[in-house]
PDB file of C-alpha atoms in Angstrom:
ATOM      1  CA  MET A   1      -8.698 -15.757 -20.566  1.00 97.00           C
ATOM      2  CA  ARG A   2      -8.586 -12.225 -18.802  1.00 98.00           C
ATOM      3  CA  ILE A   3      -5.810 -11.801 -16.246  1.00 98.00           C
ATOM      4  CA  THR A   4      -5.157  -8.823 -14.470  1.00 98.00           C
ATOM      5  CA  THR A   5      -3.124  -7.696 -11.844  1.00 98.00           C
ATOM      6  CA  TRP A   6      -3.126  -4.465  -9.807  1.00 98.00           C
ATOM      7  CA  ASN A   7      -1.417  -3.326  -6.695  1.00 98.00           C
ATOM      8  CA  ILE A   8      -4.527  -2.168  -5.101  1.00 98.00           C
ATOM      9  CA  ASN A   9      -2.913  -0.063  -1.976  1.00 98.00           C
ATOM     10  CA  SER A  10      -5.797  -1.177   0.538  1.00 98.00           C
ATOM     11  CA  VAL A  11      -8.660  -3.568  -0.948  1.00 98.00           C
ATOM     12  CA  ARG A  12     -11.027  -2.199   2.016  1.00 97.00           C
ATOM     13  CA  THR A  13     -10.336   1.157   0.879  1.00 97.00           C
ATOM     14  CA  ARG A  14     -10.863   0.248  -2.964  1.00 98.00           C
ATOM     15  CA  VAL A  15     -13.388  -2.543  -2.905  1.00 98.00           C
ATOM     16  CA  GLN A  16     -15.910  -1.030  -5.217  1.00 98.00           C
ATOM     17  CA  ARG A  17     -13.166   0.088  -7.441  1.00 98.00           C
ATOM     18  CA  ALA A  18     -11.920  -3.676  -7.495  1.00 98.00           C
ATOM     19  CA  LEU A  19     -15.651  -4.810  -8.273  1.00 98.00           C
ATOM     20  CA  ASP A  20     -16.204  -2.157 -10.976  1.00 98.00           C
ATOM     21  CA  LEU A  21     -12.936  -3.119 -12.764  1.00 98.00           C
ATOM     22  CA  LEU A  22     -13.802  -6.808 -12.795  1.00 98.00           C
ATOM     23  CA  ARG A  23     -17.587  -6.115 -14.580  1.00 97.00           C
ATOM     24  CA  ALA A  24     -16.340  -3.324 -16.507  1.00 96.00           C
ATOM     25  CA  HIS A  25     -13.412  -5.362 -18.128  1.00 97.00           C
ATOM     26  CA  ASP A  26     -15.227  -9.053 -17.853  1.00 97.00           C
ATOM     27  CA  ILE A  27     -11.870 -10.286 -15.957  1.00 98.00           C
ATOM     28  CA  ASP A  28     -11.637 -13.639 -15.345  1.00 98.00           C
ATOM     29  CA  VAL A  29      -8.665 -13.604 -12.523  1.00 98.00           C
ATOM     30  CA  LEU A  30      -7.725 -10.250 -10.721  1.00 98.00           C
ATOM     31  CA  CYS A  31      -4.767 -10.523  -8.711  1.00 99.00           C
ATOM     32  CA  LEU A  32      -4.166  -8.076  -5.884  1.00 98.00           C
ATOM     33  CA  GLN A  33      -1.351  -6.868  -4.133  1.00 98.00           C
ATOM     34  CA  GLU A  34      -0.814  -4.707  -1.056  1.00 98.00           C
ATOM     35  CA  THR A  35      -4.657  -5.563   0.364  1.00 98.00           C
ATOM     36  CA  LYS A  36      -3.612  -4.568   3.757  1.00 98.00           C
ATOM     37  CA  VAL A  37      -5.593  -6.476   6.070  1.00 98.00           C
ATOM     38  CA  LYS A  38      -5.737  -9.725   7.752  1.00 98.00           C
ATOM     39  CA  ASP A  39      -7.882 -12.582   6.353  1.00 98.00           C
ATOM     40  CA  ASP A  40     -10.583 -12.472   8.696  1.00 97.00           C
ATOM     41  CA  LYS A  41     -10.855  -8.784   7.782  1.00 97.00           C
ATOM     42  CA  PHE A  42     -10.695  -9.266   3.957  1.00 98.00           C
ATOM     43  CA  PRO A  43     -14.079  -7.716   2.348  1.00 98.00           C
ATOM     44  CA  ARG A  44     -14.921 -11.486   1.240  1.00 98.00           C
ATOM     45  CA  GLU A  45     -18.486 -11.278   0.945  1.00 98.00           C
ATOM     46  CA  ALA A  46     -18.446  -8.289  -1.167  1.00 98.00           C
ATOM     47  CA  PHE A  47     -17.039 -10.075  -3.774  1.00 98.00           C
ATOM     48  CA  GLU A  48     -18.614 -13.452  -3.292  1.00 98.00           C
ATOM     49  CA  ASP A  49     -21.926 -11.648  -3.218  1.00 98.00           C
ATOM     50  CA  ALA A  50     -21.034 -10.593  -6.865  1.00 98.00           C
ATOM     51  CA  GLY A  51     -20.523 -14.201  -7.978  1.00 98.00           C
ATOM     52  CA  TYR A  52     -16.626 -14.174  -7.496  1.00 98.00           C
ATOM     53  CA  HIS A  53     -14.333 -16.610  -5.803  1.00 98.00           C
ATOM     54  CA  VAL A  54     -11.955 -15.167  -3.267  1.00 98.00           C
ATOM     55  CA  SER A  55      -8.560 -16.453  -1.965  1.00 98.00           C
ATOM     56  CA  CYS A  56      -6.417 -14.426   0.155  1.00 98.00           C
ATOM     57  CA  HIS A  57      -3.456 -14.422   2.222  1.00 98.00           C
ATOM     58  CA  GLY A  58      -2.505 -11.430   4.619  1.00 98.00           C
ATOM     59  CA  LEU A  59      -1.063 -11.300   8.020  1.00 96.00           C
ATOM     60  CA  ASN A  60      -1.152  -7.955   9.359  1.00 92.00           C
ATOM     61  CA  GLN A  61      -1.833  -4.207   8.058  1.00 91.00           C
ATOM     62  CA  TRP A  62       1.129  -4.572   5.386  1.00 93.00           C
ATOM     63  CA  ASN A  63       1.553  -6.211   2.405  1.00 98.00           C
ATOM     64  CA  GLY A  64      -1.071  -8.765   1.503  1.00 98.00           C
ATOM     65  CA  VAL A  65      -2.107 -10.680  -1.580  1.00 98.00           C
ATOM     66  CA  ALA A  66      -5.103 -12.089  -3.316  1.00 98.00           C
ATOM     67  CA  ILE A  67      -6.721 -13.788  -6.298  1.00 98.00           C
ATOM     68  CA  ILE A  68     -10.526 -12.790  -7.242  1.00 98.00           C
ATOM     69  CA  SER A  69     -11.680 -15.311 -10.005  1.00 98.00           C
ATOM     70  CA  GLN A  70     -14.883 -16.475 -11.584  1.00 98.00           C
ATOM     71  CA  GLU A  71     -14.014 -19.812 -11.288  1.00 97.00           C
ATOM     72  CA  LYS A  72     -13.129 -21.399  -7.943  1.00 98.00           C
ATOM     73  CA  PRO A  73      -9.553 -22.457  -8.229  1.00 98.00           C
ATOM     74  CA  GLU A  74      -8.644 -26.193  -8.426  1.00 97.00           C
ATOM     75  CA  GLU A  75      -5.774 -25.555  -5.859  1.00 97.00           C
ATOM     76  CA  VAL A  76      -4.648 -22.736  -3.866  1.00 98.00           C
ATOM     77  CA  PHE A  77      -0.803 -21.961  -2.804  1.00 97.00           C
ATOM     78  CA  THR A  78       0.251 -20.050   0.223  1.00 97.00           C
ATOM     79  CA  GLY A  79       3.714 -18.555  -0.541  1.00 97.00           C
ATOM     80  CA  PHE A  80       6.029 -20.797  -2.774  1.00 98.00           C
ATOM     81  CA  PRO A  81       9.341 -23.209  -1.321  1.00 96.00           C
ATOM     82  CA  HIS A  82      11.896 -21.515   0.088  1.00 97.00           C
ATOM     83  CA  GLN A  83      10.476 -17.995   0.461  1.00 98.00           C
ATOM     84  CA  PRO A  84      12.347 -16.148   2.657  1.00 98.00           C
ATOM     85  CA  GLY A  85      11.213 -14.219   5.976  1.00 97.00           C
ATOM     86  CA  PHE A  86      11.953 -10.875   6.909  1.00 97.00           C
ATOM     87  CA  ALA A  87      12.243  -8.870  10.285  1.00 95.00           C
ATOM     88  CA  LYS A  88      14.035  -5.795  10.740  1.00 91.00           C
ATOM     89  CA  ASP A  89      15.892  -6.947  13.869  1.00 94.00           C
ATOM     90  CA  PRO A  90      18.246  -9.559  12.528  1.00 94.00           C
ATOM     91  CA  GLU A  91      18.294 -11.119  15.812  1.00 95.00           C
ATOM     92  CA  LYS A  92      14.682 -11.909  15.459  1.00 95.00           C
ATOM     93  CA  PRO A  93      12.865 -14.708  13.766  1.00 95.00           C
ATOM     94  CA  GLN A  94      12.602 -13.903   9.820  1.00 96.00           C
ATOM     95  CA  ASN A  95       9.140 -14.762   9.543  1.00 96.00           C
ATOM     96  CA  ARG A  96       7.775 -15.278   6.148  1.00 97.00           C
ATOM     97  CA  GLU A  97       5.531 -12.189   4.847  1.00 98.00           C
ATOM     98  CA  ALA A  98       2.239 -12.228   2.942  1.00 98.00           C
ATOM     99  CA  ARG A  99       3.845 -11.528  -0.422  1.00 98.00           C
ATOM    100  CA  ALA A 100       2.944 -14.614  -2.618  1.00 98.00           C
ATOM    101  CA  LEU A 101      -0.069 -16.348  -3.165  1.00 98.00           C
ATOM    102  CA  GLY A 102      -0.661 -19.090  -6.157  1.00 98.00           C
ATOM    103  CA  ALA A 103      -3.998 -20.404  -7.731  1.00 98.00           C
ATOM    104  CA  ARG A 104      -4.416 -23.247 -10.059  1.00 98.00           C
ATOM    105  CA  ILE A 105      -7.353 -22.199 -12.695  1.00 97.00           C
ATOM    106  CA  ARG A 106      -8.264 -24.193 -15.445  1.00 94.00           C
ATOM    107  CA  GLY A 107      -4.838 -25.872 -15.365  1.00 95.00           C
ATOM    108  CA  VAL A 108      -2.891 -22.429 -15.170  1.00 98.00           C
ATOM    109  CA  GLU A 109      -0.845 -21.702 -12.204  1.00 98.00           C
ATOM    110  CA  ILE A 110      -1.240 -18.001 -11.236  1.00 98.00           C
ATOM    111  CA  TRP A 111       0.772 -15.989  -8.655  1.00 98.00           C
ATOM    112  CA  SER A 112      -0.159 -12.634  -7.396  1.00 98.00           C
ATOM    113  CA  LEU A 113       3.252 -11.535  -5.936  1.00 98.00           C
ATOM    114  CA  TYR A 114       4.327  -8.522  -4.300  1.00 98.00           C
ATOM    115  CA  ILE A 115       7.869  -8.466  -4.453  1.00 98.00           C
ATOM    116  CA  PRO A 116       9.849  -6.481  -1.500  1.00 98.00           C
ATOM    117  CA  ASN A 117      10.555  -2.785  -2.254  1.00 97.00           C
ATOM    118  CA  GLY A 118      14.345  -2.764  -0.862  1.00 97.00           C
ATOM    119  CA  ARG A 119      13.827   0.422   0.575  1.00 96.00           C
ATOM    120  CA  GLU A 120      17.675   1.606   0.348  1.00 96.00           C
ATOM    121  CA  ILE A 121      20.519   0.199  -1.014  1.00 96.00           C
ATOM    122  CA  THR A 122      22.207  -0.212   2.035  1.00 96.00           C
ATOM    123  CA  ASP A 123      19.058  -1.423   4.011  1.00 96.00           C
ATOM    124  CA  ARG A 124      18.746  -5.166   4.853  1.00 96.00           C
ATOM    125  CA  HIS A 125      15.277  -5.308   2.960  1.00 97.00           C
ATOM    126  CA  TYR A 126      17.389  -4.792  -0.374  1.00 98.00           C
ATOM    127  CA  ASP A 127      19.258  -7.827   0.267  1.00 97.00           C
ATOM    128  CA  TYR A 128      15.859  -9.475   1.125  1.00 98.00           C
ATOM    129  CA  LYS A 129      14.583  -8.228  -2.209  1.00 98.00           C
ATOM    130  CA  LEU A 130      17.108 -10.028  -4.184  1.00 98.00           C
ATOM    131  CA  ASP A 131      16.951 -13.445  -2.128  1.00 98.00           C
ATOM    132  CA  PHE A 132      13.239 -13.061  -2.469  1.00 98.00           C
ATOM    133  CA  LEU A 133      13.751 -13.075  -6.425  1.00 98.00           C
ATOM    134  CA  TYR A 134      16.423 -15.813  -6.305  1.00 98.00           C
ATOM    135  CA  GLN A 135      14.143 -18.215  -4.797  1.00 98.00           C
ATOM    136  CA  LEU A 136      11.268 -16.982  -7.025  1.00 98.00           C
ATOM    137  CA  SER A 137      13.279 -17.611 -10.090  1.00 98.00           C
ATOM    138  CA  HIS A 138      14.652 -21.008  -8.748  1.00 97.00           C
ATOM    139  CA  TYR A 139      10.685 -22.185  -8.362  1.00 98.00           C
ATOM    140  CA  ALA A 140      10.331 -20.719 -11.847  1.00 97.00           C
ATOM    141  CA  ALA A 141      12.833 -22.859 -13.408  1.00 97.00           C
ATOM    142  CA  GLY A 142      11.195 -26.082 -12.159  1.00 96.00           C
ATOM    143  CA  HIS A 143       8.011 -25.166 -13.653  1.00 96.00           C
ATOM    144  CA  THR A 144       8.513 -23.907 -17.028  1.00 94.00           C
ATOM    145  CA  GLN A 145       7.031 -27.046 -19.005  1.00 95.00           C
ATOM    146  CA  SER A 146       3.505 -26.472 -17.290  1.00 96.00           C
ATOM    147  CA  LYS A 147       1.310 -23.226 -17.647  1.00 97.00           C
ATOM    148  CA  LEU A 148       2.526 -20.859 -15.161  1.00 98.00           C
ATOM    149  CA  LEU A 149       2.128 -17.087 -14.628  1.00 98.00           C
ATOM    150  CA  LEU A 150       4.117 -14.686 -12.505  1.00 98.00           C
ATOM    151  CA  THR A 151       2.135 -11.643 -12.095  1.00 98.00           C
ATOM    152  CA  GLY A 152       2.036  -8.560  -9.479  1.00 98.00           C
ATOM    153  CA  ASP A 153       4.600  -5.595  -8.264  1.00 98.00           C
ATOM    154  CA  PHE A 154       7.685  -6.482  -8.965  1.00 98.00           C
ATOM    155  CA  ASN A 155       9.352  -3.198  -7.880  1.00 98.00           C
ATOM    156  CA  ILE A 156      11.796  -3.295 -10.583  1.00 98.00           C
ATOM    157  CA  ALA A 157      12.248  -0.929 -13.631  1.00 98.00           C
ATOM    158  CA  PRO A 158      14.298  -3.485 -15.779  1.00 98.00           C
ATOM    159  CA  ARG A 159      15.406  -0.932 -18.294  1.00 97.00           C
ATOM    160  CA  ASP A 160      16.286   2.734 -18.101  1.00 97.00           C
ATOM    161  CA  GLU A 161      12.912   3.656 -20.021  1.00 96.00           C
ATOM    162  CA  ASP A 162      10.863   2.232 -17.608  1.00 97.00           C
ATOM    163  CA  VAL A 163      11.332   5.503 -15.521  1.00 97.00           C
ATOM    164  CA  TRP A 164      10.756   8.986 -16.005  1.00 96.00           C
ATOM    165  CA  ASP A 165      13.962  10.062 -15.784  1.00 96.00           C
ATOM    166  CA  ILE A 166      16.841   7.532 -15.203  1.00 96.00           C
ATOM    167  CA  GLU A 167      18.941  10.248 -13.715  1.00 95.00           C
ATOM    168  CA  ALA A 168      16.844  10.863 -11.041  1.00 94.00           C
ATOM    169  CA  PHE A 169      16.966   7.083  -9.964  1.00 94.00           C
ATOM    170  CA  ARG A 170      20.829   6.875 -10.009  1.00 90.00           C
ATOM    171  CA  GLY A 171      21.887   5.524  -6.385  1.00 92.00           C
ATOM    172  CA  LYS A 172      18.666   4.296  -5.490  1.00 96.00           C
ATOM    173  CA  THR A 173      16.703   0.903  -5.860  1.00 98.00           C
ATOM    174  CA  HIS A 174      14.530  -0.530  -8.559  1.00 98.00           C
ATOM    175  CA  VAL A 175      16.880   0.892 -11.315  1.00 98.00           C
ATOM    176  CA  THR A 176      20.251  -1.161  -9.741  1.00 98.00           C
ATOM    177  CA  GLU A 177      22.315  -3.537 -11.628  1.00 98.00           C
ATOM    178  CA  PRO A 178      21.611  -6.324  -8.826  1.00 98.00           C
ATOM    179  CA  GLU A 179      18.046  -5.938  -9.030  1.00 98.00           C
ATOM    180  CA  ARG A 180      17.618  -6.165 -12.766  1.00 98.00           C
ATOM    181  CA  ALA A 181      19.917  -8.950 -13.068  1.00 98.00           C
ATOM    182  CA  ALA A 182      17.612 -10.634 -10.458  1.00 98.00           C
ATOM    183  CA  PHE A 183      14.690 -10.143 -12.584  1.00 98.00           C
ATOM    184  CA  GLN A 184      16.683 -11.468 -15.682  1.00 98.00           C
ATOM    185  CA  MET A 185      17.298 -14.778 -13.782  1.00 97.00           C
ATOM    186  CA  LEU A 186      13.633 -14.965 -14.349  1.00 98.00           C
ATOM    187  CA  GLU A 187      13.543 -14.765 -17.612  1.00 97.00           C
ATOM    188  CA  GLU A 188      16.606 -16.742 -18.141  1.00 97.00           C
ATOM    189  CA  ALA A 189      14.659 -19.409 -16.347  1.00 96.00           C
ATOM    190  CA  GLY A 190      12.465 -19.544 -19.293  1.00 96.00           C
ATOM    191  CA  LEU A 191       9.549 -16.855 -18.515  1.00 98.00           C
ATOM    192  CA  GLU A 192       8.731 -14.172 -20.991  1.00 98.00           C
ATOM    193  CA  GLU A 193       7.088 -10.806 -20.040  1.00 98.00           C
ATOM    194  CA  VAL A 194       3.990 -10.922 -21.962  1.00 98.00           C
ATOM    195  CA  THR A 195       2.429  -7.607 -21.720  1.00 98.00           C
ATOM    196  CA  ARG A 196       5.431  -4.831 -22.919  1.00 97.00           C
ATOM    197  CA  ARG A 197       5.296  -5.579 -26.752  1.00 95.00           C
ATOM    198  CA  PHE A 198       1.414  -4.680 -26.751  1.00 97.00           C
ATOM    199  CA  THR A 199       2.118  -1.736 -24.600  1.00 96.00           C
ATOM    200  CA  GLU A 200       4.800   0.390 -25.553  1.00 88.00           C
ATOM    201  CA  ASP A 201       2.277   3.404 -25.990  1.00 88.00           C
ATOM    202  CA  GLN A 202       1.369   2.728 -22.226  1.00 88.00           C
ATOM    203  CA  ARG A 203       5.112   2.889 -20.840  1.00 90.00           C
ATOM    204  CA  TYR A 204       3.869   3.087 -17.209  1.00 98.00           C
ATOM    205  CA  THR A 205       2.039   1.111 -14.530  1.00 98.00           C
ATOM    206  CA  TYR A 206       2.603   3.143 -11.444  1.00 98.00           C
ATOM    207  CA  PHE A 207       2.653   6.786 -10.595  1.00 98.00           C
ATOM    208  CA  ASP A 208       3.265   8.466  -7.481  1.00 96.00           C
ATOM    209  CA  TYR A 209       1.140  10.560  -5.562  1.00 95.00           C
ATOM    210  CA  LYS A 210       3.778  12.915  -4.503  1.00 92.00           C
ATOM    211  CA  GLY A 211       4.461  15.855  -7.175  1.00 90.00           C
ATOM    212  CA  ARG A 212       1.208  15.123  -9.187  1.00 92.00           C
ATOM    213  CA  ARG A 213       3.275  12.094 -11.084  1.00 96.00           C
ATOM    214  CA  PHE A 214       0.317  11.193 -12.977  1.00 96.00           C
ATOM    215  CA  GLU A 215      -0.521  14.347 -14.382  1.00 95.00           C
ATOM    216  CA  LYS A 216       3.141  15.030 -15.716  1.00 96.00           C
ATOM    217  CA  ASN A 217       3.293  11.613 -17.267  1.00 96.00           C
ATOM    218  CA  GLU A 218       6.329  10.962 -14.724  1.00 97.00           C
ATOM    219  CA  GLY A 219       5.742   7.128 -13.695  1.00 98.00           C
ATOM    220  CA  MET A 220       7.594   3.847 -13.799  1.00 98.00           C
ATOM    221  CA  ARG A 221       6.905   0.477 -15.328  1.00 98.00           C
ATOM    222  CA  ILE A 222       7.249  -2.234 -12.338  1.00 98.00           C
ATOM    223  CA  ASP A 223       4.193  -4.308 -12.778  1.00 98.00           C
ATOM    224  CA  PHE A 224       4.415  -7.134 -14.900  1.00 98.00           C
ATOM    225  CA  GLN A 225       3.479 -10.699 -15.971  1.00 98.00           C
ATOM    226  CA  LEU A 226       5.627 -13.365 -16.957  1.00 98.00           C
ATOM    227  CA  ALA A 227       4.419 -16.550 -18.463  1.00 98.00           C
ATOM    228  CA  SER A 228       6.254 -20.002 -19.125  1.00 98.00           C
ATOM    229  CA  PRO A 229       6.267 -21.008 -22.634  1.00 97.00           C
ATOM    230  CA  PRO A 230       3.412 -23.370 -22.833  1.00 97.00           C
ATOM    231  CA  LEU A 231       1.232 -20.348 -21.653  1.00 98.00           C
ATOM    232  CA  ALA A 232       3.128 -17.318 -23.344  1.00 98.00           C
ATOM    233  CA  LYS A 233       2.456 -18.516 -26.896  1.00 97.00           C
ATOM    234  CA  HIS A 234      -1.438 -18.144 -26.002  1.00 97.00           C
ATOM    235  CA  VAL A 235      -1.172 -14.404 -25.223  1.00 98.00           C
ATOM    236  CA  THR A 236      -3.230 -11.896 -27.347  1.00 98.00           C
ATOM    237  CA  GLY A 237      -3.041  -8.816 -25.949  1.00 98.00           C
ATOM    238  CA  ALA A 238      -2.065  -6.795 -23.207  1.00 98.00           C
ATOM    239  CA  HIS A 239      -3.612  -3.549 -21.677  1.00 97.00           C
ATOM    240  CA  VAL A 240      -2.334  -0.556 -18.946  1.00 98.00           C
ATOM    241  CA  ASP A 241      -5.595   0.598 -17.480  1.00 98.00           C
ATOM    242  CA  MET A 242      -4.560   4.486 -17.321  1.00 97.00           C
ATOM    243  CA  GLU A 243      -8.260   5.029 -16.834  1.00 97.00           C
ATOM    244  CA  GLU A 244      -8.568   3.544 -13.599  1.00 97.00           C
ATOM    245  CA  ARG A 245      -5.168   5.259 -12.574  1.00 97.00           C
ATOM    246  CA  ALA A 246      -6.908   8.680 -13.396  1.00 96.00           C
ATOM    247  CA  GLY A 247      -9.914   8.098 -11.075  1.00 95.00           C
ATOM    248  CA  GLU A 248     -10.673   9.638  -7.752  1.00 92.00           C
ATOM    249  CA  LYS A 249      -9.061   8.202  -4.701  1.00 93.00           C
ATOM    250  CA  THR A 250      -7.511   5.308  -6.553  1.00 97.00           C
ATOM    251  CA  SER A 251      -4.562   3.072  -6.211  1.00 98.00           C
ATOM    252  CA  ASP A 252      -0.840   4.556  -7.492  1.00 98.00           C
ATOM    253  CA  HIS A 253      -0.536   1.418  -9.805  1.00 98.00           C
ATOM    254  CA  CYS A 254      -2.894   0.846 -12.990  1.00 98.00           C
ATOM    255  CA  PRO A 255      -4.341  -2.389 -13.288  1.00 98.00           C
ATOM    256  CA  LEU A 256      -2.356  -4.435 -16.164  1.00 98.00           C
ATOM    257  CA  SER A 257      -4.220  -7.044 -18.028  1.00 98.00           C
ATOM    258  CA  ALA A 258      -3.277  -9.818 -20.499  1.00 98.00           C
ATOM    259  CA  ASP A 259      -5.397 -12.087 -22.477  1.00 98.00           C
ATOM    260  CA  PHE A 260      -4.457 -15.510 -23.135  1.00 98.00           C
ATOM    261  CA  ASP A 261      -6.518 -17.693 -25.863  1.00 97.00           C
ATOM    262  CA  LEU A 262      -6.985 -20.807 -24.383  1.00 92.00           C
ATOM    263  CA  PRO A 263      -9.624 -23.019 -26.280  1.00 78.00           C
ATOM    264  CA  ASP A 264      -9.902 -25.485 -23.092  1.00 69.00           C
ATOM    265  CA  PHE A 265     -11.072 -22.438 -21.072  1.00 57.00           C
ATOM    266  CA  ASP A 266     -13.134 -20.520 -23.289  1.00 49.00           C
ATOM    267  CA  SER A 267     -15.216 -23.411 -24.133  1.00 41.00           C
ATOM    268  CA  VAL A 268     -16.607 -23.860 -21.095  1.00 40.00           C
ATOM    269  CA  ARG A 269     -17.440 -19.894 -20.162  1.00 38.00           C
TER     270      ARG A 269
END
């Protein structure tokens, strides 16, 4: 079972690239983030005409998550329990954003997640990011005995080597101790990041458009796949798709794939 996560940075702009990716790599489940489209404007037909099932959650032109799958999900979840909301004005309702979508496929609960960026350390968005991760880790802690996968754009570089120059990030989001501690809470809850050990030679998953970062190999590792023990034991490989990032008019993120040897899944494909 091949599961791929990709911050697509606008699905309507890159629908053909997504379709080509699905076919070229025989992806069973494609988790997308930053789809940037309301549900009624999602290019559903393009995927369905190609034989895929579409689950999506988008409220406006910002954020947005989706799961494209070869099989129809047995169940779909929009947001997780106690997922916090956000509004720039603290006096206004803190409505939940389109940042979390789950689907149960062949008994595996798969989540496409777009963790808040945090913006600046002094911004309310930074506290929102930490709260989001805290609530997510609380949810994960209660589901580690089942097959659970949290995948997506986490907007955190857990280690110094996950950024091209740690000194360039001092005092900025993505590398602060509270963010890294929040990421570690997911691991302490019982989840394992299953792609890193297979992709040490493919260090980064994100390259900013500015400054020709990709050409200079100046990137960040901020996309991950975290699996519960019953699922993590089945991982057989992972891949960071640098070729996709090298393409014209592509996203600033690389697709990140993980392969799981699940006999109950493979036997019916």
